[in-house]
Short mmCIF file of C-alpha atoms and ligand atoms in Angstrom, two decimals:
data_model
loop_
_atom_site.label_atom_id
_atom_site.label_comp_id
_atom_site.label_asym_id
_atom_site.label_seq_id
_atom_site.Cartn_x
_atom_site.Cartn_y
_atom_site.Cartn_z
CA UNK A 28 -66.62 78.22 134.80
CA UNK A 29 -62.98 79.22 134.84
CA UNK A 30 -62.09 82.43 136.58
CA UNK A 31 -58.73 84.13 136.07
CA UNK A 32 -56.95 84.34 139.44
CA UNK A 33 -56.24 87.78 140.84
CA UNK A 34 -53.25 88.27 143.12
CA UNK A 35 -53.16 91.66 144.85
CA UNK A 36 -50.61 93.35 147.06
CA UNK A 37 -52.05 95.60 149.76
CA UNK A 38 -49.10 97.56 151.08
CA UNK A 39 -51.25 99.41 153.62
CA UNK A 40 -49.37 102.47 155.02
CA UNK A 41 -45.91 101.28 154.01
CA UNK A 42 -43.17 102.42 151.61
CA UNK A 43 -42.23 105.88 150.40
CA UNK A 44 -42.47 106.43 146.65
CA UNK A 45 -38.73 105.79 146.35
CA UNK A 46 -39.08 102.45 148.12
CA UNK A 47 -42.07 101.67 145.91
CA UNK A 48 -39.98 102.20 142.76
CA UNK A 49 -37.27 99.88 144.11
CA UNK A 50 -39.89 97.26 144.89
CA UNK A 51 -41.27 97.24 141.35
CA UNK A 52 -37.78 96.99 139.84
CA UNK A 53 -36.85 94.08 142.11
CA UNK A 54 -40.23 92.39 141.55
CA UNK A 55 -39.71 92.62 137.78
CA UNK A 56 -36.35 90.88 138.16
CA UNK A 57 -37.88 88.05 140.18
CA UNK A 58 -41.13 87.33 138.45
CA UNK A 59 -41.24 85.16 135.38
CA UNK A 60 -43.61 85.85 132.53
CA UNK A 61 -45.68 82.80 133.43
CA UNK A 62 -46.41 84.35 136.80
CA UNK A 63 -47.89 87.38 135.13
CA UNK A 64 -49.81 85.45 132.47
CA UNK A 65 -51.70 83.15 134.77
CA UNK A 66 -53.29 85.75 136.96
CA UNK A 67 -54.15 89.41 137.13
CA UNK A 68 -51.50 90.99 139.34
CA UNK A 69 -52.37 94.19 141.18
CA UNK A 70 -50.20 96.40 143.39
CA UNK A 71 -52.07 98.69 145.78
CA UNK A 72 -49.58 101.18 147.25
CA UNK A 73 -50.46 104.25 149.31
CA UNK A 74 -51.84 107.15 147.24
CA UNK A 75 -48.45 108.89 147.36
CA UNK A 76 -46.81 106.06 145.39
CA UNK A 77 -49.51 105.41 142.78
CA UNK A 78 -47.94 107.65 140.17
CA UNK A 79 -44.43 106.28 140.68
CA UNK A 80 -45.55 102.65 140.58
CA UNK A 81 -47.67 103.25 137.46
CA UNK A 82 -44.75 105.01 135.74
CA UNK A 83 -42.32 102.14 136.39
CA UNK A 84 -44.90 99.52 135.41
CA UNK A 85 -45.48 101.39 132.11
CA UNK A 86 -41.81 101.94 131.33
CA UNK A 87 -40.97 98.28 132.05
CA UNK A 88 -44.05 97.12 130.12
CA UNK A 89 -45.02 94.95 133.10
CA UNK A 90 -48.39 93.24 133.03
CA UNK A 91 -49.32 94.58 136.45
CA UNK A 92 -52.29 96.76 137.35
CA UNK A 93 -52.26 99.43 140.01
CA UNK A 94 -54.95 99.79 142.66
CA UNK A 95 -55.94 102.26 145.36
CA UNK A 96 -56.49 101.21 148.97
CA UNK A 97 -59.55 103.43 149.46
CA UNK A 98 -61.41 106.32 147.86
CA UNK A 99 -64.13 108.81 148.70
CA UNK A 100 -67.59 108.42 147.20
CA UNK A 101 -67.91 111.99 145.88
CA UNK A 102 -66.07 112.86 142.68
CA UNK A 103 -64.87 116.33 143.82
CA UNK A 104 -65.58 118.99 146.41
CA UNK A 105 -64.73 120.31 149.85
CA UNK A 106 -63.62 117.05 151.46
CA UNK A 107 -60.20 117.83 152.90
CA UNK A 108 -57.86 114.88 152.85
CA UNK A 109 -59.95 112.67 150.61
CA UNK A 110 -59.11 111.21 147.18
CA UNK A 111 -61.77 110.65 144.53
CA UNK A 112 -62.48 108.11 141.80
CA UNK A 113 -61.68 110.47 138.90
CA UNK A 114 -58.30 111.24 140.49
CA UNK A 115 -57.48 107.53 140.62
CA UNK A 116 -58.76 106.82 137.12
CA UNK A 117 -56.69 109.63 135.64
CA UNK A 118 -53.55 108.05 137.15
CA UNK A 119 -54.26 104.80 135.30
CA UNK A 120 -55.53 103.04 138.43
CA UNK A 121 -57.78 100.06 137.63
CA UNK A 122 -58.77 98.65 141.02
CA UNK A 123 -59.66 100.01 144.43
CA UNK A 124 -59.79 98.12 147.73
CA UNK A 125 -62.96 99.07 149.61
CA UNK A 126 -64.18 98.16 153.07
CA UNK A 127 -60.91 96.69 154.33
CA UNK A 128 -61.38 95.62 157.96
CA UNK A 129 -58.83 98.26 159.05
CA UNK A 130 -60.98 100.94 157.43
CA UNK A 131 -64.13 99.47 158.95
CA UNK A 132 -62.49 99.28 162.38
CA UNK A 133 -60.30 102.41 162.63
CA UNK A 134 -62.28 104.72 160.34
CA UNK A 135 -65.81 103.60 161.17
CA UNK A 136 -66.71 102.50 157.65
CA UNK A 137 -70.03 100.68 157.55
CA UNK A 138 -71.51 98.42 154.91
CA UNK A 139 -73.53 101.45 153.78
CA UNK A 140 -70.45 103.62 153.25
CA UNK A 141 -68.72 100.74 151.51
CA UNK A 142 -71.75 100.34 149.25
CA UNK A 143 -71.75 103.99 148.13
CA UNK A 144 -68.01 103.75 147.51
CA UNK A 145 -68.49 100.59 145.43
CA UNK A 146 -71.04 102.47 143.30
CA UNK A 147 -68.66 105.44 142.99
CA UNK A 148 -65.91 103.05 141.88
CA UNK A 149 -68.09 101.66 139.10
CA UNK A 150 -69.23 105.16 138.10
CA UNK A 151 -65.54 105.93 137.52
CA UNK A 152 -64.62 102.74 135.71
CA UNK A 153 -62.74 101.26 138.66
CA UNK A 154 -63.06 97.63 139.76
CA UNK A 155 -63.78 97.35 143.49
CA UNK A 156 -62.05 94.77 145.66
CA UNK A 157 -64.64 94.58 148.41
CA UNK A 158 -63.41 93.12 151.71
CA UNK A 159 -65.44 91.12 154.20
CA UNK A 160 -64.55 88.93 157.17
CA UNK A 161 -65.34 87.97 160.73
CA UNK A 162 -63.61 88.72 164.02
CA UNK A 163 -62.18 85.93 166.18
CA UNK A 164 -65.10 86.28 168.58
CA UNK A 165 -67.64 86.01 165.79
CA UNK A 166 -65.90 82.88 164.53
CA UNK A 167 -65.77 81.31 167.99
CA UNK A 168 -69.44 82.05 168.58
CA UNK A 169 -70.42 80.51 165.26
CA UNK A 170 -71.33 83.70 163.42
CA UNK A 171 -68.80 83.52 160.57
CA UNK A 172 -71.32 82.73 157.86
CA UNK A 173 -74.00 85.17 159.00
CA UNK A 174 -71.42 87.96 159.33
CA UNK A 175 -69.97 87.57 155.84
CA UNK A 176 -73.41 87.06 154.30
CA UNK A 177 -74.63 90.29 155.87
CA UNK A 178 -71.55 92.21 154.72
CA UNK A 179 -71.80 90.88 151.16
CA UNK A 180 -75.51 91.64 150.85
CA UNK A 181 -75.23 95.19 152.23
CA UNK A 182 -71.85 96.21 150.81
CA UNK A 183 -72.89 95.04 147.34
CA UNK A 184 -76.56 96.14 147.47
CA UNK A 185 -78.34 97.48 144.39
CA UNK A 186 -75.69 96.59 141.84
CA UNK A 187 -76.47 95.28 138.35
CA UNK A 188 -75.54 91.77 137.29
CA UNK A 189 -72.83 93.25 135.11
CA UNK A 190 -71.31 95.14 138.04
CA UNK A 191 -71.47 92.10 140.32
CA UNK A 192 -69.72 90.00 137.67
CA UNK A 193 -66.80 92.47 137.67
CA UNK A 194 -66.60 92.89 141.44
CA UNK A 195 -63.77 91.18 143.30
CA UNK A 196 -64.61 90.05 146.83
CA UNK A 197 -61.82 89.53 149.34
CA UNK A 198 -62.60 87.24 152.26
CA UNK A 199 -60.25 88.27 155.05
CA UNK A 200 -60.92 86.75 158.47
CA UNK A 201 -59.84 89.57 160.78
CA UNK A 202 -58.09 87.23 163.20
CA UNK A 203 -55.82 86.05 160.37
CA UNK A 204 -54.66 89.52 159.30
CA UNK A 205 -51.07 90.27 160.24
CA UNK A 206 -51.09 87.55 162.88
CA UNK A 207 -49.34 84.72 161.06
CA UNK A 208 -52.50 82.65 161.62
CA UNK A 209 -53.98 81.59 158.33
CA UNK A 210 -57.41 80.08 158.01
CA UNK A 211 -56.93 76.50 156.90
CA UNK A 212 -57.33 76.18 153.16
CA UNK A 213 -60.50 74.19 153.83
CA UNK A 214 -61.95 76.84 156.18
CA UNK A 215 -61.20 79.55 153.62
CA UNK A 216 -62.77 77.46 150.86
CA UNK A 217 -65.88 76.79 152.98
CA UNK A 218 -66.49 80.45 153.82
CA UNK A 219 -65.79 81.55 150.25
CA UNK A 220 -68.38 78.99 149.15
CA UNK A 221 -70.87 80.62 151.52
CA UNK A 222 -70.05 84.00 149.96
CA UNK A 223 -70.62 82.65 146.46
CA UNK A 224 -73.91 81.10 147.52
CA UNK A 225 -75.24 84.37 148.91
CA UNK A 226 -74.17 86.17 145.73
CA UNK A 227 -76.00 83.47 143.76
CA UNK A 228 -79.17 84.08 145.78
CA UNK A 229 -79.21 87.68 144.54
CA UNK A 230 -77.48 87.35 141.16
CA UNK A 231 -77.93 83.77 139.97
CA UNK A 232 -76.74 84.42 136.41
CA UNK A 233 -73.33 85.85 137.28
CA UNK A 234 -72.32 84.41 140.68
CA UNK A 235 -69.95 81.95 139.05
CA UNK A 236 -68.05 84.81 137.39
CA UNK A 237 -67.25 86.66 140.62
CA UNK A 238 -63.66 86.33 141.72
CA UNK A 239 -63.29 85.77 145.45
CA UNK A 240 -59.87 86.16 147.06
CA UNK A 241 -58.62 84.94 150.39
CA UNK A 242 -56.56 87.32 152.55
CA UNK A 243 -54.90 86.88 155.93
CA UNK A 244 -51.25 85.89 156.41
CA UNK A 245 -50.87 84.61 152.86
CA UNK A 246 -47.20 83.81 152.21
CA UNK A 247 -45.04 81.71 149.87
CA UNK A 248 -45.49 78.72 152.19
CA UNK A 249 -49.28 78.56 152.13
CA UNK A 250 -50.29 80.13 148.82
CA UNK A 251 -50.17 76.91 146.79
CA UNK A 252 -52.58 75.05 149.03
CA UNK A 253 -54.93 78.02 149.21
CA UNK A 254 -54.92 78.46 145.43
CA UNK A 255 -55.63 74.75 144.94
CA UNK A 256 -59.11 75.21 146.44
CA UNK A 257 -61.84 75.32 143.80
CA UNK A 258 -63.50 78.54 144.99
CA UNK A 259 -60.41 80.55 145.96
CA UNK A 260 -59.65 82.79 142.99
CA UNK A 261 -56.70 84.71 144.34
CA UNK A 262 -55.10 86.35 147.32
CA UNK A 263 -55.06 89.79 148.91
CA UNK A 264 -51.64 89.91 150.50
CA UNK A 265 -50.47 92.32 153.20
CA UNK A 266 -47.14 91.74 154.97
CA UNK A 267 -45.64 89.29 152.46
CA UNK A 268 -46.41 91.68 149.58
CA UNK A 269 -43.92 94.21 150.95
CA UNK A 270 -41.07 91.92 149.94
CA UNK A 271 -40.62 91.66 146.15
CA UNK A 272 -39.11 88.16 146.42
CA UNK A 273 -42.03 86.83 148.45
CA UNK A 274 -44.68 88.55 146.36
CA UNK A 275 -43.07 87.25 143.16
CA UNK A 276 -43.25 83.70 144.57
CA UNK A 277 -46.88 84.26 145.57
CA UNK A 278 -47.96 85.35 142.08
CA UNK A 279 -46.08 82.34 140.66
CA UNK A 280 -48.13 79.94 142.82
CA UNK A 281 -48.07 76.32 141.76
P1 LIG B 305 -51.48 90.11 156.03
O1 LIG B 305 -51.18 89.38 154.75
O2 LIG B 305 -50.36 90.93 156.52
O3 LIG B 305 -52.08 89.21 157.05
O4 LIG B 305 -52.63 91.19 155.65
C1 LIG B 305 -53.76 90.75 155.00
C2 LIG B 305 -54.53 91.94 154.56
O5 LIG B 305 -55.12 92.64 155.38
C3 LIG B 305 -54.53 92.26 153.13
O6 LIG B 305 -55.49 93.21 152.83
#
């Protein structure tokens, strides 16, 4: 089963819309067509830059999709400060990151809230990039597999086979995020294998179609080895995705 790689930039709370426009222009100058053909490339800026990024991508005819970093599960209503699925869809957004560890940690998102957001994403035609991963303590105490299995089962509960097949899972060990410490390619492969196995337990017919990314200090120096692993189908890139030169090299992995 061959799965098309998916390379996504998660800018987190960085870049004004002006800086975002400059990024896309510089990225376009650096990336070669082969980099954009081999994988799905997604840029997930803050909400305030979605429109600007989408406009430049369209005018340059770049084969890049735009993604949100979060969304609310209701489609509209009195939810001050929130952004809904229909608002993202109308902007041409195709993907939405859900359940990032920073949202789980700083904004108290649980597997249950992630699950209702995943369903809201599908209801609105968005593809969720659902994040899971263990803390350093959980890893040291031997709970990596049970933690990610639990998160996958509960964050992706009650979805159809068709929805599961479209879902992107991002395995991001929390201790590797923004720390410069990457999981070894083999560790990442092993845990991603565990994730695929638990998906297979619940959705045997489509588990091989699910794209599972690795995230956590991915950079131009380690992307090739990570992408050479059989079960790693892409990367969710934080810090290195803020630099158009580095992100261009990452999407053009060898
Ligand atoms: P870094 O690449 O900065 O470690 O961030 C990873 C991440 O959290 C992407 O969602």
